[in-house]
C-alpha cells in the first residue's frame, strides 16, 4: 500500500519553513525520507524507526507517529539547495514487509530567492 | 569510496526485446534493491537481493528477473519489453541490518520504442 504524501507541491521563499507529511494505512516499522533533484538519483535524508531511533541529515528533522502511521519532515530556514522532490518511503511491520520500502508519489518543493 | 554505479546510463530497445541492466553496490554493502521510476512518480520496488537470492519482490510480472553475484553486484533482466517498461531503473544498495539506509545509483534510462 503506497503511502500518501501531502502537499503535492509547495513553493517557498528562501528562509521560510515547510512541513511535508506522509501517511500510511499499514502498521509501519520505519519511515525513510529522500530528496531527488531533477535528473538525479534520490539522496538519503533520514530514517525513523519504530521505537524512536533516528538517523539522518543535520539540518532537516522529522517525526514519526507510530500509532497513527504518520511521519512529517520539517524543513526550517529553507535554502535554495533544498529544492527538489521529496519522497517518503515506508517499511511495513512484519517479516513479509521487512526491507521492502514503498515510496509515495512525492512532494515537489520549489525555493525562490 | 565509490558509491553505487549503474550501467548503461541510457538504453533504447524495441518492443519484444530483452534487456540487462547492471549495478555495483557501494563499498561495504551486501544488499541490492531495484526500483522502477516512471516520470513524475516515486520509485516502485521491483525486488531485492541478498546472499545471491531474491528476498523480497514487488508487484512486477515474471518478465522482470534478477541475479546477484558473489561480489554483491547485481543484474536486472527484463524480457519481452513493452512500451510501458520505459522508465528510469534505479539500483539501491544497503548493508544488511538496521538502521536500513539505502543509497541509490544514478539510474539507467530505458526507452522502449
mmCIF file with all atom_site columns, C-alpha atoms in Angstrom:
data_model
loop_
_atom_site.group_PDB
_atom_site.id
_atom_site.type_symbol
_atom_site.label_atom_id
_atom_site.label_alt_id
_atom_site.label_comp_id
_atom_site.label_asym_id
_atom_site.label_entity_id
_atom_site.label_seq_id
_atom_site.pdbx_PDB_ins_code
_atom_site.Cartn_x
_atom_site.Cartn_y
_atom_site.Cartn_z
_atom_site.occupancy
_atom_site.B_iso_or_equiv
_atom_site.pdbx_formal_charge
_atom_site.auth_seq_id
_atom_site.auth_comp_id
_atom_site.auth_asym_id
_atom_site.auth_atom_id
_atom_site.pdbx_PDB_model_num
ATOM 1   C CA . UNK A 1 1   ? 0.000  0.000   0.000   1.00 0.00 ? 1   UNK A CA 1
ATOM 2   C CA . UNK A 1 2   ? 1.578  3.230   -1.191  1.00 0.00 ? 2   UNK A CA 1
ATOM 3   C CA . UNK A 1 3   ? 1.923  5.971   1.449   1.00 0.00 ? 3   UNK A CA 1
ATOM 4   C CA . UNK A 1 4   ? 0.140  9.247   0.799   1.00 0.00 ? 4   UNK A CA 1
ATOM 5   C CA . UNK A 1 5   ? 2.185  12.433  0.787   1.00 0.00 ? 5   UNK A CA 1
ATOM 6   C CA . UNK A 1 6   ? 0.920  15.960  1.232   1.00 0.00 ? 6   UNK A CA 1
ATOM 7   C CA . UNK A 1 7   ? 1.105  18.548  -0.078  1.00 0.00 ? 7   UNK A CA 1
ATOM 8   C CA . UNK A 1 8   ? 1.847  17.503  -3.650  1.00 0.00 ? 8   UNK A CA 1
ATOM 9   C CA . UNK A 1 9   ? 3.754  20.693  -4.260  1.00 0.00 ? 9   UNK A CA 1
ATOM 10  C CA . UNK A 1 10  ? 4.865  23.733  -2.295  1.00 0.00 ? 10  UNK A CA 1
ATOM 11  C CA . UNK A 1 11  ? 6.593  26.979  -3.216  1.00 0.00 ? 11  UNK A CA 1
ATOM 12  C CA . UNK A 1 12  ? 8.612  28.842  -0.608  1.00 0.00 ? 12  UNK A CA 1
ATOM 13  C CA . UNK A 1 13  ? 10.798 31.892  -0.404  1.00 0.00 ? 13  UNK A CA 1
ATOM 14  C CA . UNK A 1 14  ? 14.303 31.349  0.876   1.00 0.00 ? 14  UNK A CA 1
ATOM 15  C CA . UNK A 1 15  ? 14.304 31.285  4.668   1.00 0.00 ? 15  UNK A CA 1
ATOM 16  C CA . UNK A 1 16  ? 10.726 30.069  5.059   1.00 0.00 ? 16  UNK A CA 1
ATOM 17  C CA . UNK A 1 17  ? 9.755  26.801  6.708   1.00 0.00 ? 17  UNK A CA 1
ATOM 18  C CA . UNK A 1 18  ? 7.908  23.827  5.268   1.00 0.00 ? 18  UNK A CA 1
ATOM 19  C CA . UNK A 1 19  ? 6.329  20.621  6.522   1.00 0.00 ? 19  UNK A CA 1
ATOM 20  C CA . UNK A 1 20  ? 5.826  17.558  4.346   1.00 0.00 ? 20  UNK A CA 1
ATOM 21  C CA . UNK A 1 21  ? 3.528  14.816  5.576   1.00 0.00 ? 21  UNK A CA 1
ATOM 22  C CA . UNK A 1 22  ? 3.479  11.089  4.888   1.00 0.00 ? 22  UNK A CA 1
ATOM 23  C CA . UNK A 1 23  ? 0.649  8.799   5.901   1.00 0.00 ? 23  UNK A CA 1
ATOM 24  C CA . UNK A 1 24  ? 0.209  5.043   5.642   1.00 0.00 ? 24  UNK A CA 1
ATOM 25  C CA . UNK A 1 25  ? -2.744 2.730   6.190   1.00 0.00 ? 25  UNK A CA 1
ATOM 26  C CA . UNK A 1 26  ? -0.440 -0.057  7.374   1.00 0.00 ? 26  UNK A CA 1
ATOM 27  C CA . UNK A 1 27  ? 1.478  -0.584  10.590  1.00 0.00 ? 27  UNK A CA 1
ATOM 28  C CA . UNK A 1 28  ? 4.997  0.633   9.989   1.00 0.00 ? 28  UNK A CA 1
ATOM 29  C CA . UNK A 1 29  ? 8.435  -0.366  11.155  1.00 0.00 ? 29  UNK A CA 1
ATOM 30  C CA . UNK A 1 30  ? 10.301 2.541   9.634   1.00 0.00 ? 30  UNK A CA 1
ATOM 31  C CA . UNK A 1 31  ? 9.934  5.655   7.512   1.00 0.00 ? 31  UNK A CA 1
ATOM 32  C CA . UNK A 1 32  ? 12.610 6.837   5.094   1.00 0.00 ? 32  UNK A CA 1
ATOM 33  C CA . UNK A 1 33  ? 12.945 10.275  3.555   1.00 0.00 ? 33  UNK A CA 1
ATOM 34  C CA . UNK A 1 34  ? 14.754 11.052  0.297   1.00 0.00 ? 34  UNK A CA 1
ATOM 35  C CA . UNK A 1 35  ? 15.257 14.133  -1.858  1.00 0.00 ? 35  UNK A CA 1
ATOM 36  C CA . UNK A 1 36  ? 15.568 13.894  -5.610  1.00 0.00 ? 36  UNK A CA 1
ATOM 37  C CA . UNK A 1 37  ? 16.696 16.724  -7.842  1.00 0.00 ? 37  UNK A CA 1
ATOM 38  C CA . UNK A 1 38  ? 15.726 16.767  -11.475 1.00 0.00 ? 38  UNK A CA 1
ATOM 39  C CA . UNK A 1 39  ? 17.695 14.216  -13.471 1.00 0.00 ? 39  UNK A CA 1
ATOM 40  C CA . UNK A 1 40  ? 19.470 12.842  -10.418 1.00 0.00 ? 40  UNK A CA 1
ATOM 41  C CA . UNK A 1 41  ? 19.118 9.832   -8.139  1.00 0.00 ? 41  UNK A CA 1
ATOM 42  C CA . UNK A 1 42  ? 17.244 10.076  -4.839  1.00 0.00 ? 42  UNK A CA 1
ATOM 43  C CA . UNK A 1 43  ? 19.510 11.044  -1.951  1.00 0.00 ? 43  UNK A CA 1
ATOM 44  C CA . UNK A 1 44  ? 19.011 9.597   1.534   1.00 0.00 ? 44  UNK A CA 1
ATOM 45  C CA . UNK A 1 45  ? 17.997 12.190  4.129   1.00 0.00 ? 45  UNK A CA 1
ATOM 46  C CA . UNK A 1 46  ? 16.693 10.400  7.168   1.00 0.00 ? 46  UNK A CA 1
ATOM 47  C CA . UNK A 1 47  ? 15.353 7.179   8.584   1.00 0.00 ? 47  UNK A CA 1
ATOM 48  C CA . UNK A 1 48  ? 12.982 6.969   11.530  1.00 0.00 ? 48  UNK A CA 1
ATOM 49  C CA . UNK A 1 49  ? 12.493 3.656   13.264  1.00 0.00 ? 49  UNK A CA 1
ATOM 50  C CA . UNK A 1 50  ? 9.711  2.305   15.400  1.00 0.00 ? 50  UNK A CA 1
ATOM 51  C CA . UNK A 1 51  ? 10.770 2.979   18.943  1.00 0.00 ? 51  UNK A CA 1
ATOM 52  C CA . UNK A 1 52  ? 12.157 6.420   18.286  1.00 0.00 ? 52  UNK A CA 1
ATOM 53  C CA . UNK A 1 53  ? 15.581 5.907   16.799  1.00 0.00 ? 53  UNK A CA 1
ATOM 54  C CA . UNK A 1 54  ? 16.509 8.414   14.097  1.00 0.00 ? 54  UNK A CA 1
ATOM 55  C CA . UNK A 1 55  ? 19.437 8.862   11.829  1.00 0.00 ? 55  UNK A CA 1
ATOM 56  C CA . UNK A 1 56  ? 19.996 11.386  9.129   1.00 0.00 ? 56  UNK A CA 1
ATOM 57  C CA . UNK A 1 57  ? 20.608 14.879  7.954   1.00 0.00 ? 57  UNK A CA 1
ATOM 58  C CA . UNK A 1 58  ? 21.810 17.506  10.416  1.00 0.00 ? 58  UNK A CA 1
ATOM 59  C CA . UNK A 1 59  ? 19.663 20.403  9.203   1.00 0.00 ? 59  UNK A CA 1
ATOM 60  C CA . UNK A 1 60  ? 16.470 18.520  8.491   1.00 0.00 ? 60  UNK A CA 1
ATOM 61  C CA . UNK A 1 61  ? 14.308 16.991  11.168  1.00 0.00 ? 61  UNK A CA 1
ATOM 62  C CA . UNK A 1 62  ? 11.391 14.607  11.123  1.00 0.00 ? 62  UNK A CA 1
ATOM 63  C CA . UNK A 1 63  ? 8.866  12.954  13.375  1.00 0.00 ? 63  UNK A CA 1
ATOM 64  C CA . UNK A 1 64  ? 7.247  9.528   13.315  1.00 0.00 ? 64  UNK A CA 1
ATOM 65  C CA . UNK A 1 65  ? 3.929  8.828   14.999  1.00 0.00 ? 65  UNK A CA 1
ATOM 66  C CA . UNK A 1 66  ? 3.820  5.042   15.148  1.00 0.00 ? 66  UNK A CA 1
ATOM 67  C CA . UNK A 1 67  ? 0.241  4.843   16.358  1.00 0.00 ? 67  UNK A CA 1
ATOM 68  C CA . UNK A 1 68  ? -1.074 6.984   13.525  1.00 0.00 ? 68  UNK A CA 1
ATOM 69  C CA . UNK A 1 69  ? 1.343  5.566   10.926  1.00 0.00 ? 69  UNK A CA 1
ATOM 70  C CA . UNK A 1 70  ? 2.340  9.106   10.033  1.00 0.00 ? 70  UNK A CA 1
ATOM 71  C CA . UNK A 1 71  ? 5.598  10.944  9.552   1.00 0.00 ? 71  UNK A CA 1
ATOM 72  C CA . UNK A 1 72  ? 6.395  14.583  8.936   1.00 0.00 ? 72  UNK A CA 1
ATOM 73  C CA . UNK A 1 73  ? 9.550  16.148  7.513   1.00 0.00 ? 73  UNK A CA 1
ATOM 74  C CA . UNK A 1 74  ? 10.428 19.620  8.765   1.00 0.00 ? 74  UNK A CA 1
ATOM 75  C CA . UNK A 1 75  ? 12.491 21.948  6.608   1.00 0.00 ? 75  UNK A CA 1
ATOM 76  C CA . UNK A 1 76  ? 13.421 25.068  8.541   1.00 0.00 ? 76  UNK A CA 1
ATOM 77  C CA . UNK A 1 77  ? 15.022 28.237  7.189   1.00 0.00 ? 77  UNK A CA 1
ATOM 78  C CA . UNK A 1 78  ? 14.923 26.751  3.721   1.00 0.00 ? 78  UNK A CA 1
ATOM 79  C CA . UNK A 1 79  ? 17.827 27.264  1.363   1.00 0.00 ? 79  UNK A CA 1
ATOM 80  C CA . UNK A 1 80  ? 17.855 27.235  -2.434  1.00 0.00 ? 80  UNK A CA 1
ATOM 81  C CA . UNK A 1 81  ? 19.608 23.868  -2.267  1.00 0.00 ? 81  UNK A CA 1
ATOM 82  C CA . UNK A 1 82  ? 16.524 22.351  -0.617  1.00 0.00 ? 82  UNK A CA 1
ATOM 83  C CA . UNK A 1 83  ? 14.630 22.471  -3.911  1.00 0.00 ? 83  UNK A CA 1
ATOM 84  C CA . UNK A 1 84  ? 13.651 19.120  -5.318  1.00 0.00 ? 84  UNK A CA 1
ATOM 85  C CA . UNK A 1 85  ? 11.106 16.365  -4.915  1.00 0.00 ? 85  UNK A CA 1
ATOM 86  C CA . UNK A 1 86  ? 10.846 14.769  -1.501  1.00 0.00 ? 86  UNK A CA 1
ATOM 87  C CA . UNK A 1 87  ? 9.789  11.156  -1.189  1.00 0.00 ? 87  UNK A CA 1
ATOM 88  C CA . UNK A 1 88  ? 8.824  9.233   1.870   1.00 0.00 ? 88  UNK A CA 1
ATOM 89  C CA . UNK A 1 89  ? 9.312  5.501   1.836   1.00 0.00 ? 89  UNK A CA 1
ATOM 90  C CA . UNK A 1 90  ? 7.642  3.193   4.296   1.00 0.00 ? 90  UNK A CA 1
ATOM 91  C CA . UNK A 1 91  ? 8.655  -0.214  5.540   1.00 0.00 ? 91  UNK A CA 1
ATOM 92  C CA . UNK A 1 92  ? 5.811  -2.247  6.968   1.00 0.00 ? 92  UNK A CA 1
ATOM 93  C CA . UNK A 1 93  ? 5.942  -4.062  10.256  1.00 0.00 ? 93  UNK A CA 1
ATOM 94  C CA . UNK A 1 94  ? 6.136  -7.799  9.899   1.00 0.00 ? 94  UNK A CA 1
ATOM 95  C CA . UNK A 1 95  ? 8.536  -10.252 8.346   1.00 0.00 ? 95  UNK A CA 1
ATOM 96  C CA . UNK A 1 96  ? 6.911  -10.208 4.900   1.00 0.00 ? 96  UNK A CA 1
ATOM 97  C CA . UNK A 1 97  ? 7.475  -6.466  4.632   1.00 0.00 ? 97  UNK A CA 1
ATOM 98  C CA . UNK A 1 98  ? 10.995 -6.388  6.007   1.00 0.00 ? 98  UNK A CA 1
ATOM 99  C CA . UNK A 1 99  ? 13.362 -4.278  3.942   1.00 0.00 ? 99  UNK A CA 1
ATOM 100 C CA . UNK A 1 100 ? 10.710 -3.639  1.272   1.00 0.00 ? 100 UNK A CA 1
ATOM 101 C CA . UNK A 1 101 ? 10.429 0.134   1.010   1.00 0.00 ? 101 UNK A CA 1
ATOM 102 C CA . UNK A 1 102 ? 7.321  1.513   -0.674  1.00 0.00 ? 102 UNK A CA 1
ATOM 103 C CA . UNK A 1 103 ? 7.577  5.111   -1.853  1.00 0.00 ? 103 UNK A CA 1
ATOM 104 C CA . UNK A 1 104 ? 4.938  7.800   -2.028  1.00 0.00 ? 104 UNK A CA 1
ATOM 105 C CA . UNK A 1 105 ? 4.332  9.945   -5.104  1.00 0.00 ? 105 UNK A CA 1
ATOM 106 C CA . UNK A 1 106 ? 6.494  12.751  -3.836  1.00 0.00 ? 106 UNK A CA 1
ATOM 107 C CA . UNK A 1 107 ? 6.224  16.411  -2.822  1.00 0.00 ? 107 UNK A CA 1
ATOM 108 C CA . UNK A 1 108 ? 7.747  18.933  -5.171  1.00 0.00 ? 108 UNK A CA 1
ATOM 109 C CA . UNK A 1 109 ? 9.448  21.763  -3.266  1.00 0.00 ? 109 UNK A CA 1
ATOM 110 C CA . UNK A 1 110 ? 10.490 24.943  -5.040  1.00 0.00 ? 110 UNK A CA 1
ATOM 111 C CA . UNK A 1 111 ? 12.532 27.597  -3.225  1.00 0.00 ? 111 UNK A CA 1
ATOM 112 C CA . UNK A 1 112 ? 12.628 31.135  -4.624  1.00 0.00 ? 112 UNK A CA 1
ATOM 113 C CA . UNK A 1 113 ? 15.269 33.736  -3.744  1.00 0.00 ? 113 UNK A CA 1
ATOM 114 C CA . UNK B 2 1   ? 34.857 5.453   -1.629  1.00 0.00 ? 1   UNK B CA 1
ATOM 115 C CA . UNK B 2 2   ? 32.892 4.614   -4.756  1.00 0.00 ? 2   UNK B CA 1
ATOM 116 C CA . UNK B 2 3   ? 29.156 4.944   -4.493  1.00 0.00 ? 3   UNK B CA 1
ATOM 117 C CA . UNK B 2 4   ? 26.575 2.855   -6.300  1.00 0.00 ? 4   UNK B CA 1
ATOM 118 C CA . UNK B 2 5   ? 27.275 2.574   -10.009 1.00 0.00 ? 5   UNK B CA 1
ATOM 119 C CA . UNK B 2 6   ? 24.941 1.503   -12.790 1.00 0.00 ? 6   UNK B CA 1
ATOM 120 C CA . UNK B 2 7   ? 25.374 0.724   -16.458 1.00 0.00 ? 7   UNK B CA 1
ATOM 121 C CA . UNK B 2 8   ? 24.449 1.628   -19.049 1.00 0.00 ? 8   UNK B CA 1
ATOM 122 C CA . UNK B 2 9   ? 23.296 5.213   -18.494 1.00 0.00 ? 9   UNK B CA 1
ATOM 123 C CA . UNK B 2 10  ? 20.794 5.172   -21.326 1.00 0.00 ? 10  UNK B CA 1
ATOM 124 C CA . UNK B 2 11  ? 19.321 2.401   -23.439 1.00 0.00 ? 11  UNK B CA 1
ATOM 125 C CA . UNK B 2 12  ? 16.892 2.265   -26.332 1.00 0.00 ? 12  UNK B CA 1
ATOM 126 C CA . UNK B 2 13  ? 15.180 -1.022  -27.112 1.00 0.00 ? 13  UNK B CA 1
ATOM 127 C CA . UNK B 2 14  ? 12.342 -2.233  -29.328 1.00 0.00 ? 14  UNK B CA 1
ATOM 128 C CA . UNK B 2 15  ? 9.164  -3.896  -28.085 1.00 0.00 ? 15  UNK B CA 1
ATOM 129 C CA . UNK B 2 16  ? 9.644  -7.613  -27.543 1.00 0.00 ? 16  UNK B CA 1
ATOM 130 C CA . UNK B 2 17  ? 13.375 -7.383  -26.967 1.00 0.00 ? 17  UNK B CA 1
ATOM 131 C CA . UNK B 2 18  ? 15.213 -8.272  -23.794 1.00 0.00 ? 18  UNK B CA 1
ATOM 132 C CA . UNK B 2 19  ? 17.438 -6.006  -21.704 1.00 0.00 ? 19  UNK B CA 1
ATOM 133 C CA . UNK B 2 20  ? 20.004 -6.448  -18.928 1.00 0.00 ? 20  UNK B CA 1
ATOM 134 C CA . UNK B 2 21  ? 20.896 -3.648  -16.539 1.00 0.00 ? 21  UNK B CA 1
ATOM 135 C CA . UNK B 2 22  ? 23.830 -3.773  -14.160 1.00 0.00 ? 22  UNK B CA 1
ATOM 136 C CA . UNK B 2 23  ? 24.552 -2.433  -10.698 1.00 0.00 ? 23  UNK B CA 1
ATOM 137 C CA . UNK B 2 24  ? 27.586 -2.369  -8.426  1.00 0.00 ? 24  UNK B CA 1
ATOM 138 C CA . UNK B 2 25  ? 26.792 -1.581  -4.803  1.00 0.00 ? 25  UNK B CA 1
ATOM 139 C CA . UNK B 2 26  ? 28.541 0.882   -2.553  1.00 0.00 ? 26  UNK B CA 1
ATOM 140 C CA . UNK B 2 27  ? 31.630 -0.498  -0.853  1.00 0.00 ? 27  UNK B CA 1
ATOM 141 C CA . UNK B 2 28  ? 30.676 -2.435  2.277   1.00 0.00 ? 28  UNK B CA 1
ATOM 142 C CA . UNK B 2 29  ? 27.090 -3.027  1.158   1.00 0.00 ? 29  UNK B CA 1
ATOM 143 C CA . UNK B 2 30  ? 25.755 -6.532  0.546   1.00 0.00 ? 30  UNK B CA 1
ATOM 144 C CA . UNK B 2 31  ? 22.098 -5.943  -0.359  1.00 0.00 ? 31  UNK B CA 1
ATOM 145 C CA . UNK B 2 32  ? 20.796 -4.632  -3.660  1.00 0.00 ? 32  UNK B CA 1
ATOM 146 C CA . UNK B 2 33  ? 17.276 -3.437  -4.408  1.00 0.00 ? 33  UNK B CA 1
ATOM 147 C CA . UNK B 2 34  ? 15.904 -2.489  -7.814  1.00 0.00 ? 34  UNK B CA 1
ATOM 148 C CA . UNK B 2 35  ? 13.282 0.168   -8.467  1.00 0.00 ? 35  UNK B CA 1
ATOM 149 C CA . UNK B 2 36  ? 11.370 1.409   -11.495 1.00 0.00 ? 36  UNK B CA 1
ATOM 150 C CA . UNK B 2 37  ? 10.615 5.132   -11.590 1.00 0.00 ? 37  UNK B CA 1
ATOM 151 C CA . UNK B 2 38  ? 8.179  6.474   -14.140 1.00 0.00 ? 38  UNK B CA 1
ATOM 152 C CA . UNK B 2 39  ? 8.252  10.173  -14.942 1.00 0.00 ? 39  UNK B CA 1
ATOM 153 C CA . UNK B 2 40  ? 6.746  12.224  -12.122 1.00 0.00 ? 40  UNK B CA 1
ATOM 154 C CA . UNK B 2 41  ? 6.281  9.223   -9.839  1.00 0.00 ? 41  UNK B CA 1
ATOM 155 C CA . UNK B 2 42  ? 8.063  7.747   -6.861  1.00 0.00 ? 42  UNK B CA 1
ATOM 156 C CA . UNK B 2 43  ? 10.336 4.724   -7.242  1.00 0.00 ? 43  UNK B CA 1
ATOM 157 C CA . UNK B 2 44  ? 8.433  1.426   -7.337  1.00 0.00 ? 44  UNK B CA 1
ATOM 158 C CA . UNK B 2 45  ? 10.057 -1.569  -5.667  1.00 0.00 ? 45  UNK B CA 1
ATOM 159 C CA . UNK B 2 46  ? 10.826 -4.410  -8.070  1.00 0.00 ? 46  UNK B CA 1
ATOM 160 C CA . UNK B 2 47  ? 12.860 -6.824  -5.927  1.00 0.00 ? 47  UNK B CA 1
ATOM 161 C CA . UNK B 2 48  ? 15.746 -7.152  -3.511  1.00 0.00 ? 48  UNK B CA 1
ATOM 162 C CA . UNK B 2 49  ? 18.735 -9.470  -3.496  1.00 0.00 ? 49  UNK B CA 1
ATOM 163 C CA . UNK B 2 50  ? 20.796 -10.589 -0.568  1.00 0.00 ? 50  UNK B CA 1
ATOM 164 C CA . UNK B 2 51  ? 23.212 -13.522 -0.399  1.00 0.00 ? 51  UNK B CA 1
ATOM 165 C CA . UNK B 2 52  ? 22.589 -14.134 -4.105  1.00 0.00 ? 52  UNK B CA 1
ATOM 166 C CA . UNK B 2 53  ? 18.907 -14.826 -3.566  1.00 0.00 ? 53  UNK B CA 1
ATOM 167 C CA . UNK B 2 54  ? 15.752 -12.827 -4.227  1.00 0.00 ? 54  UNK B CA 1
ATOM 168 C CA . UNK B 2 55  ? 14.465 -11.923 -0.763  1.00 0.00 ? 55  UNK B CA 1
ATOM 169 C CA . UNK B 2 56  ? 11.593 -9.561  -1.477  1.00 0.00 ? 56  UNK B CA 1
ATOM 170 C CA . UNK B 2 57  ? 9.528  -8.839  -4.554  1.00 0.00 ? 57  UNK B CA 1
ATOM 171 C CA . UNK B 2 58  ? 7.116  -6.088  -5.506  1.00 0.00 ? 58  UNK B CA 1
ATOM 172 C CA . UNK B 2 59  ? 4.138  -6.298  -7.866  1.00 0.00 ? 59  UNK B CA 1
ATOM 173 C CA . UNK B 2 60  ? 6.046  -6.900  -11.065 1.00 0.00 ? 60  UNK B CA 1
ATOM 174 C CA . UNK B 2 61  ? 5.489  -9.729  -13.558 1.00 0.00 ? 61  UNK B CA 1
ATOM 175 C CA . UNK B 2 62  ? 7.878  -12.621 -14.049 1.00 0.00 ? 62  UNK B CA 1
ATOM 176 C CA . UNK B 2 63  ? 9.287  -10.832 -17.102 1.00 0.00 ? 63  UNK B CA 1
ATOM 177 C CA . UNK B 2 64  ? 11.373 -8.985  -14.529 1.00 0.00 ? 64  UNK B CA 1
ATOM 178 C CA . UNK B 2 65  ? 14.120 -11.163 -13.106 1.00 0.00 ? 65  UNK B CA 1
ATOM 179 C CA . UNK B 2 66  ? 17.430 -10.591 -11.453 1.00 0.00 ? 66  UNK B CA 1
ATOM 180 C CA . UNK B 2 67  ? 20.625 -12.014 -10.217 1.00 0.00 ? 67  UNK B CA 1
ATOM 181 C CA . UNK B 2 68  ? 23.218 -11.207 -7.589  1.00 0.00 ? 68  UNK B CA 1
ATOM 182 C CA . UNK B 2 69  ? 26.819 -12.263 -7.911  1.00 0.00 ? 69  UNK B CA 1
ATOM 183 C CA . UNK B 2 70  ? 29.275 -13.299 -5.163  1.00 0.00 ? 70  UNK B CA 1
ATOM 184 C CA . UNK B 2 71  ? 30.845 -9.814  -5.273  1.00 0.00 ? 71  UNK B CA 1
ATOM 185 C CA . UNK B 2 72  ? 27.358 -8.377  -4.439  1.00 0.00 ? 72  UNK B CA 1
ATOM 186 C CA . UNK B 2 73  ? 26.862 -6.768  -7.852  1.00 0.00 ? 73  UNK B CA 1
ATOM 187 C CA . UNK B 2 74  ? 23.517 -7.375  -9.462  1.00 0.00 ? 74  UNK B CA 1
ATOM 188 C CA . UNK B 2 75  ? 21.698 -7.548  -12.764 1.00 0.00 ? 75  UNK B CA 1
ATOM 189 C CA . UNK B 2 76  ? 18.120 -6.759  -13.659 1.00 0.00 ? 76  UNK B CA 1
ATOM 190 C CA . UNK B 2 77  ? 16.715 -8.566  -16.691 1.00 0.00 ? 77  UNK B CA 1
ATOM 191 C CA . UNK B 2 78  ? 13.511 -7.636  -18.443 1.00 0.00 ? 78  UNK B CA 1
ATOM 192 C CA . UNK B 2 79  ? 12.110 -9.905  -21.146 1.00 0.00 ? 79  UNK B CA 1
ATOM 193 C CA . UNK B 2 80  ? 9.501  -9.226  -23.827 1.00 0.00 ? 80  UNK B CA 1
ATOM 194 C CA . UNK B 2 81  ? 9.751  -5.470  -23.395 1.00 0.00 ? 81  UNK B CA 1
ATOM 195 C CA . UNK B 2 82  ? 6.582  -3.403  -23.504 1.00 0.00 ? 82  UNK B CA 1
ATOM 196 C CA . UNK B 2 83  ? 6.216  0.315   -24.178 1.00 0.00 ? 83  UNK B CA 1
ATOM 197 C CA . UNK B 2 84  ? 5.157  0.699   -20.548 1.00 0.00 ? 84  UNK B CA 1
ATOM 198 C CA . UNK B 2 85  ? 8.539  -0.557  -19.375 1.00 0.00 ? 85  UNK B CA 1
ATOM 199 C CA . UNK B 2 86  ? 10.066 2.769   -20.409 1.00 0.00 ? 86  UNK B CA 1
ATOM 200 C CA . UNK B 2 87  ? 11.308 4.327   -17.189 1.00 0.00 ? 87  UNK B CA 1
ATOM 201 C CA . UNK B 2 88  ? 14.309 5.147   -15.045 1.00 0.00 ? 88  UNK B CA 1
ATOM 202 C CA . UNK B 2 89  ? 15.600 1.990   -13.365 1.00 0.00 ? 89  UNK B CA 1
ATOM 203 C CA . UNK B 2 90  ? 17.307 2.644   -10.070 1.00 0.00 ? 90  UNK B CA 1
ATOM 204 C CA . UNK B 2 91  ? 19.515 0.358   -8.088  1.00 0.00 ? 91  UNK B CA 1
ATOM 205 C CA . UNK B 2 92  ? 19.950 0.946   -4.365  1.00 0.00 ? 92  UNK B CA 1
ATOM 206 C CA . UNK B 2 93  ? 22.401 -0.734  -2.060  1.00 0.00 ? 93  UNK B CA 1
ATOM 207 C CA . UNK B 2 94  ? 22.440 -1.160  1.694   1.00 0.00 ? 94  UNK B CA 1
ATOM 208 C CA . UNK B 2 95  ? 24.081 -3.137  4.423   1.00 0.00 ? 95  UNK B CA 1
ATOM 209 C CA . UNK B 2 96  ? 22.021 -5.846  5.987   1.00 0.00 ? 96  UNK B CA 1
ATOM 210 C CA . UNK B 2 97  ? 20.728 -4.788  9.386   1.00 0.00 ? 97  UNK B CA 1
ATOM 211 C CA . UNK B 2 98  ? 19.339 -1.645  10.845  1.00 0.00 ? 98  UNK B CA 1
ATOM 212 C CA . UNK B 2 99  ? 19.099 1.278   10.523  1.00 0.00 ? 99  UNK B CA 1
ATOM 213 C CA . UNK B 2 100 ? 18.364 0.417   6.925   1.00 0.00 ? 100 UNK B CA 1
ATOM 214 C CA . UNK B 2 101 ? 19.947 3.180   4.875   1.00 0.00 ? 101 UNK B CA 1
ATOM 215 C CA . UNK B 2 102 ? 19.720 2.808   1.137   1.00 0.00 ? 102 UNK B CA 1
ATOM 216 C CA . UNK B 2 103 ? 21.962 4.598   -1.310  1.00 0.00 ? 103 UNK B CA 1
ATOM 217 C CA . UNK B 2 104 ? 20.801 4.970   -4.879  1.00 0.00 ? 104 UNK B CA 1
ATOM 218 C CA . UNK B 2 105 ? 22.790 4.789   -8.066  1.00 0.00 ? 105 UNK B CA 1
ATOM 219 C CA . UNK B 2 106 ? 22.340 7.297   -10.896 1.00 0.00 ? 106 UNK B CA 1
ATOM 220 C CA . UNK B 2 107 ? 19.945 5.009   -12.734 1.00 0.00 ? 107 UNK B CA 1
ATOM 221 C CA . UNK B 2 108 ? 19.542 3.632   -16.245 1.00 0.00 ? 108 UNK B CA 1
ATOM 222 C CA . UNK B 2 109 ? 17.077 5.402   -18.510 1.00 0.00 ? 109 UNK B CA 1
ATOM 223 C CA . UNK B 2 110 ? 15.318 2.730   -20.614 1.00 0.00 ? 110 UNK B CA 1
ATOM 224 C CA . UNK B 2 111 ? 13.276 3.770   -23.611 1.00 0.00 ? 111 UNK B CA 1
ATOM 225 C CA . UNK B 2 112 ? 11.187 1.150   -25.389 1.00 0.00 ? 112 UNK B CA 1
ATOM 226 C CA . UNK B 2 113 ? 10.000 2.038   -28.894 1.00 0.00 ? 113 UNK B CA 1
#
